[in-house]
Amino acid sequence: MLVLLVLGLVLGGAGPASAHAALRSTEPGDGTVLERAPRHVTLTFTESVGLRDDSFRVLDPGGHRVRTGEAGHADGRSDTARVALAGELGEGTYTVAWRVVSADSHPVSGAFTFSVGKPSATTASVDTGPTEDPLTATLHKIARYLSYLAAILLIGTAAFVVLCRPPDPAPLRRPLLAGWWTLLGATVALLVLRAPYEAGAGPSAALDAAALGGTVETRPGALLLVRLALLVPVALLLLRTARGDRHRRRTPLATAVGAASAVGLALTWAAAEHASAGIQVPVAMASSVLHLLATAVWLGGLVALLATLRSSPDAATVARFSRTALASVTVLAVTGVYQSWRGLGSWPALTETTYGRLLLAKLAGVAVLLAAAAVSRRWTTAWVTAGARADTAVRAHVRERAPEPAGGPPGGPPARASEPPEPALPEPEPSADVAAHRRGLRRSVLAEAVVAAVVLAITTVLTGTLPGRAADGVARAVPAGGVLPASVTTVPFDIGTSGRGTVQITLDPGRTGDNAVQAVVFGPDGSLAAVPELRLSFTLPDREVGPITAELVDRGGYWSANSLTLPLPGTWTMRTTVRVSETEQVSEARRIRIER
């Protein structure tokens, strides 16, 4: 069970692993030169994306905005974004700046260029800006963390009352109310900050009523409204508990409403974040709900147990919570193993990706949490055992103090009035062992709660990180045009008094292993140029590999090599040699990054 928990709770996370959408391809491809102007600009992502009114900005060579149509999805596919280009585009290089919202509700942005006819001497400079405003992003992350924490406190404390049946639940009303009010405030904050968070604007943009109206029409905004609506029946249940007597029996209807509300609250996270994107969405959604509920029952129950130990300690309640926590750990292990497989995709991703390294950090935190839980379980067992011994002593004392019936014991001689009464037996003192075990359990449960809060903070960061499976998918993806943006390199060279030309070199796919090479030479005026000879060589100085020569063949308008093997990842030096005449040649070097 411990091995499953390490692979499960640690590698799983409060939300399933599948973070921001990543750009898979563009059409036109980044850096490509087209003979005719395209009618559309299309982006393809690794998961579904949401569109905004300003999802696309297309700038002409002079930096002026090109008129475009309304952004939409290509052929109804939710993992694409497309915009129509109105009118004919003139010759030159165009810049496309884009911004979308991932299915997991995180904004993503970027930019690329393409040319019509021939590249421009100058291109529009566009600053896509930060994907997130630092202050808005910080406030948004704090609100997300508080919402997780409040939901765990609210659901876990309520489950503790129902499943563990403490003798006096009155002290638990305070954590219940704290969880409800904190979840309400954090949800309202998330709703208000949603628009500036998506736009990368400052917090002051949250005051825009029109932006707030647009937020509630999106899926993340609608789910936040559902979360607020679910807090209404929860508030009625809390109000009923506050007005009623502590011994009032809980009705099956109230229990059913509470359970349904807890599942609904968990669904608002599953549907708004990572489980809603990627592979096996229905299974991932169910796993996410179970994972969050099990986390709440265990970690939220720890806070409720701590409050119970301070006010009305009861060994039977502690024993029931111990059994409930074990069931929660089992659910966490099963769902966590599935979520780790879904998010990581491979074992190397544990150390080669940010997502994997965060999982390892969470592993360390959960290892400490498991150690504290083991200590708590030992204190629980010791307390129950000591309590049983104390109860046996009390019962024995009561039997010895029981008065004899008048006239002596039945069937025996009557007692003589002159005989003095026997001396009273001393009252048994409270067991010192019971008190010591109770104090020890209270300290270990407090330590569990503190470590759990740290683990939850790591989990909050984890849900905003691109997972290993998605990162690997982006690295292996080849755009529709067959060219990865990182594989296109432009090398300028001098042609004496005639000016400067350029060579556009494309590596397909631009990774280790076999690559196809294409090279196009442009003259000073940007038109295609014919040269007597073109040579390419690659060296990896850090590993003393190379030079590796690409056997380029003149194809009549461009040069190509069908196979170039680059064996290792790293920063390679690409040397381009252009022979511009029978007696002159020019060499230029550029550093390019080759990924695995």
PDB file of N, CA and C in Angstrom, residues 396-430:
ATOM      1  N   ALA A 396     -13.746  -2.659  37.367  1.00  0.00           N
ATOM      2  CA  ALA A 396     -13.402  -3.455  38.548  1.00  0.00           C
ATOM      3  C   ALA A 396     -13.643  -2.657  39.820  1.00  0.00           C
ATOM      4  N   HIS A 397     -13.314  -1.363  39.799  1.00  0.00           N
ATOM      5  CA  HIS A 397     -13.518  -0.510  40.960  1.00  0.00           C
ATOM      6  C   HIS A 397     -15.008  -0.396  41.294  1.00  0.00           C
ATOM      7  N   VAL A 398     -15.817  -0.260  40.253  1.00  0.00           N
ATOM      8  CA  VAL A 398     -17.259  -0.130  40.485  1.00  0.00           C
ATOM      9  C   VAL A 398     -17.821  -1.407  41.120  1.00  0.00           C
ATOM     10  N   ARG A 399     -17.360  -2.560  40.650  1.00  0.00           N
ATOM     11  CA  ARG A 399     -17.853  -3.805  41.214  1.00  0.00           C
ATOM     12  C   ARG A 399     -17.466  -3.921  42.685  1.00  0.00           C
ATOM     13  N   GLU A 400     -16.230  -3.490  43.036  1.00  0.00           N
ATOM     14  CA  GLU A 400     -15.801  -3.584  44.419  1.00  0.00           C
ATOM     15  C   GLU A 400     -16.552  -2.612  45.316  1.00  0.00           C
ATOM     16  N   ARG A 401     -16.995  -1.480  44.793  1.00  0.00           N
ATOM     17  CA  ARG A 401     -17.699  -0.483  45.585  1.00  0.00           C
ATOM     18  C   ARG A 401     -19.201  -0.728  45.645  1.00  0.00           C
ATOM     19  N   ALA A 402     -19.692  -1.702  44.888  1.00  0.00           N
ATOM     20  CA  ALA A 402     -21.145  -1.914  44.858  1.00  0.00           C
ATOM     21  C   ALA A 402     -21.650  -2.256  46.248  1.00  0.00           C
ATOM     22  N   PRO A 403     -22.686  -1.547  46.795  1.00  0.00           N
ATOM     23  CA  PRO A 403     -23.183  -1.806  48.159  1.00  0.00           C
ATOM     24  C   PRO A 403     -23.914  -3.138  48.234  1.00  0.00           C
ATOM     25  N   GLU A 404     -23.773  -3.805  49.415  1.00  0.00           N
ATOM     26  CA  GLU A 404     -24.506  -5.047  49.635  1.00  0.00           C
ATOM     27  C   GLU A 404     -25.957  -4.725  49.963  1.00  0.00           C
ATOM     28  N   PRO A 405     -26.883  -5.596  49.618  1.00  0.00           N
ATOM     29  CA  PRO A 405     -28.291  -5.360  49.951  1.00  0.00           C
ATOM     30  C   PRO A 405     -28.502  -5.363  51.446  1.00  0.00           C
ATOM     31  N   ALA A 406     -29.548  -4.682  51.899  1.00  0.00           N
ATOM     32  CA  ALA A 406     -29.852  -4.600  53.333  1.00  0.00           C
ATOM     33  C   ALA A 406     -30.012  -5.972  53.919  1.00  0.00           C
ATOM     34  N   GLY A 407     -29.488  -6.156  55.104  1.00  0.00           N
ATOM     35  CA  GLY A 407     -29.580  -7.462  55.785  1.00  0.00           C
ATOM     36  C   GLY A 407     -28.480  -8.388  55.402  1.00  0.00           C
ATOM     37  N   GLY A 408     -27.470  -7.920  54.614  1.00  0.00           N
ATOM     38  CA  GLY A 408     -26.350  -8.779  54.251  1.00  0.00           C
ATOM     39  C   GLY A 408     -26.582  -9.416  52.909  1.00  0.00           C
ATOM     40  N   PRO A 409     -25.622 -10.171  52.479  1.00  0.00           N
ATOM     41  CA  PRO A 409     -25.738 -10.817  51.190  1.00  0.00           C
ATOM     42  C   PRO A 409     -26.848 -11.851  51.204  1.00  0.00           C
ATOM     43  N   PRO A 410     -27.477 -12.126  50.076  1.00  0.00           N
ATOM     44  CA  PRO A 410     -28.561 -13.110  50.041  1.00  0.00           C
ATOM     45  C   PRO A 410     -28.097 -14.467  50.513  1.00  0.00           C
ATOM     46  N   GLY A 411     -28.931 -15.066  51.386  1.00  0.00           N
ATOM     47  CA  GLY A 411     -28.618 -16.413  51.900  1.00  0.00           C
ATOM     48  C   GLY A 411     -27.628 -16.420  53.015  1.00  0.00           C
ATOM     49  N   GLY A 412     -27.042 -15.281  53.418  1.00  0.00           N
ATOM     50  CA  GLY A 412     -26.028 -15.229  54.467  1.00  0.00           C
ATOM     51  C   GLY A 412     -26.618 -14.719  55.764  1.00  0.00           C
ATOM     52  N   PRO A 413     -25.842 -14.734  56.813  1.00  0.00           N
ATOM     53  CA  PRO A 413     -26.327 -14.232  58.100  1.00  0.00           C
ATOM     54  C   PRO A 413     -26.487 -12.729  58.079  1.00  0.00           C
ATOM     55  N   PRO A 414     -27.487 -12.219  58.799  1.00  0.00           N
ATOM     56  CA  PRO A 414     -27.690 -10.768  58.816  1.00  0.00           C
ATOM     57  C   PRO A 414     -26.499 -10.055  59.426  1.00  0.00           C
ATOM     58  N   ALA A 415     -26.209  -8.878  58.869  1.00  0.00           N
ATOM     59  CA  ALA A 415     -25.084  -8.093  59.374  1.00  0.00           C
ATOM     60  C   ALA A 415     -25.411  -7.526  60.726  1.00  0.00           C
ATOM     61  N   ARG A 416     -24.406  -7.485  61.595  1.00  0.00           N
ATOM     62  CA  ARG A 416     -24.607  -6.940  62.929  1.00  0.00           C
ATOM     63  C   ARG A 416     -24.422  -5.437  62.892  1.00  0.00           C
ATOM     64  N   ALA A 417     -25.304  -4.759  63.583  1.00  0.00           N
ATOM     65  CA  ALA A 417     -25.274  -3.294  63.570  1.00  0.00           C
ATOM     66  C   ALA A 417     -24.031  -2.752  64.217  1.00  0.00           C
ATOM     67  N   SER A 418     -23.426  -3.573  65.136  1.00  0.00           N
ATOM     68  CA  SER A 418     -22.277  -3.044  65.851  1.00  0.00           C
ATOM     69  C   SER A 418     -20.993  -3.070  65.037  1.00  0.00           C
ATOM     70  N   GLU A 419     -21.008  -3.814  63.849  1.00  0.00           N
ATOM     71  CA  GLU A 419     -19.767  -3.917  63.065  1.00  0.00           C
ATOM     72  C   GLU A 419     -19.519  -2.615  62.310  1.00  0.00           C
ATOM     73  N   PRO A 420     -18.326  -2.097  62.397  1.00  0.00           N
ATOM     74  CA  PRO A 420     -18.018  -0.845  61.681  1.00  0.00           C
ATOM     75  C   PRO A 420     -17.979  -1.074  60.177  1.00  0.00           C
ATOM     76  N   PRO A 421     -18.341  -0.067  59.367  1.00  0.00           N
ATOM     77  CA  PRO A 421     -18.297  -0.222  57.908  1.00  0.00           C
ATOM     78  C   PRO A 421     -16.865  -0.347  57.427  1.00  0.00           C
ATOM     79  N   GLU A 422     -16.703  -1.069  56.315  1.00  0.00           N
ATOM     80  CA  GLU A 422     -15.371  -1.225  55.738  1.00  0.00           C
ATOM     81  C   GLU A 422     -14.873   0.115  55.181  1.00  0.00           C
ATOM     82  N   PRO A 423     -13.577   0.363  55.220  1.00  0.00           N
ATOM     83  CA  PRO A 423     -13.046   1.625  54.686  1.00  0.00           C
ATOM     84  C   PRO A 423     -13.291   1.740  53.184  1.00  0.00           C
ATOM     85  N   ALA A 424     -13.577   2.957  52.715  1.00  0.00           N
ATOM     86  CA  ALA A 424     -13.870   3.176  51.296  1.00  0.00           C
ATOM     87  C   ALA A 424     -12.608   2.967  50.438  1.00  0.00           C
ATOM     88  N   LEU A 425     -12.823   2.336  49.272  1.00  0.00           N
ATOM     89  CA  LEU A 425     -11.705   2.138  48.346  1.00  0.00           C
ATOM     90  C   LEU A 425     -11.369   3.455  47.654  1.00  0.00           C
ATOM     91  N   PRO A 426     -10.109   3.726  47.426  1.00  0.00           N
ATOM     92  CA  PRO A 426      -9.745   4.993  46.755  1.00  0.00           C
ATOM     93  C   PRO A 426     -10.231   5.003  45.309  1.00  0.00           C
ATOM     94  N   GLU A 427     -10.624   6.190  44.826  1.00  0.00           N
ATOM     95  CA  GLU A 427     -11.036   6.348  43.427  1.00  0.00           C
ATOM     96  C   GLU A 427      -9.817   6.126  42.520  1.00  0.00           C
ATOM     97  N   PRO A 428      -9.987   5.372  41.405  1.00  0.00           N
ATOM     98  CA  PRO A 428      -8.854   5.200  40.493  1.00  0.00           C
ATOM     99  C   PRO A 428      -8.493   6.513  39.820  1.00  0.00           C
ATOM    100  N   GLU A 429      -7.241   6.840  39.836  1.00  0.00           N
ATOM    101  CA  GLU A 429      -6.792   8.079  39.213  1.00  0.00           C
ATOM    102  C   GLU A 429      -6.804   7.925  37.681  1.00  0.00           C
ATOM    103  N   PRO A 430      -7.047   9.025  36.954  1.00  0.00           N
ATOM    104  CA  PRO A 430      -6.994   8.941  35.489  1.00  0.00           C
ATOM    105  C   PRO A 430      -5.632   8.423  35.051  1.00  0.00           C
TER     106      PRO A 430
END
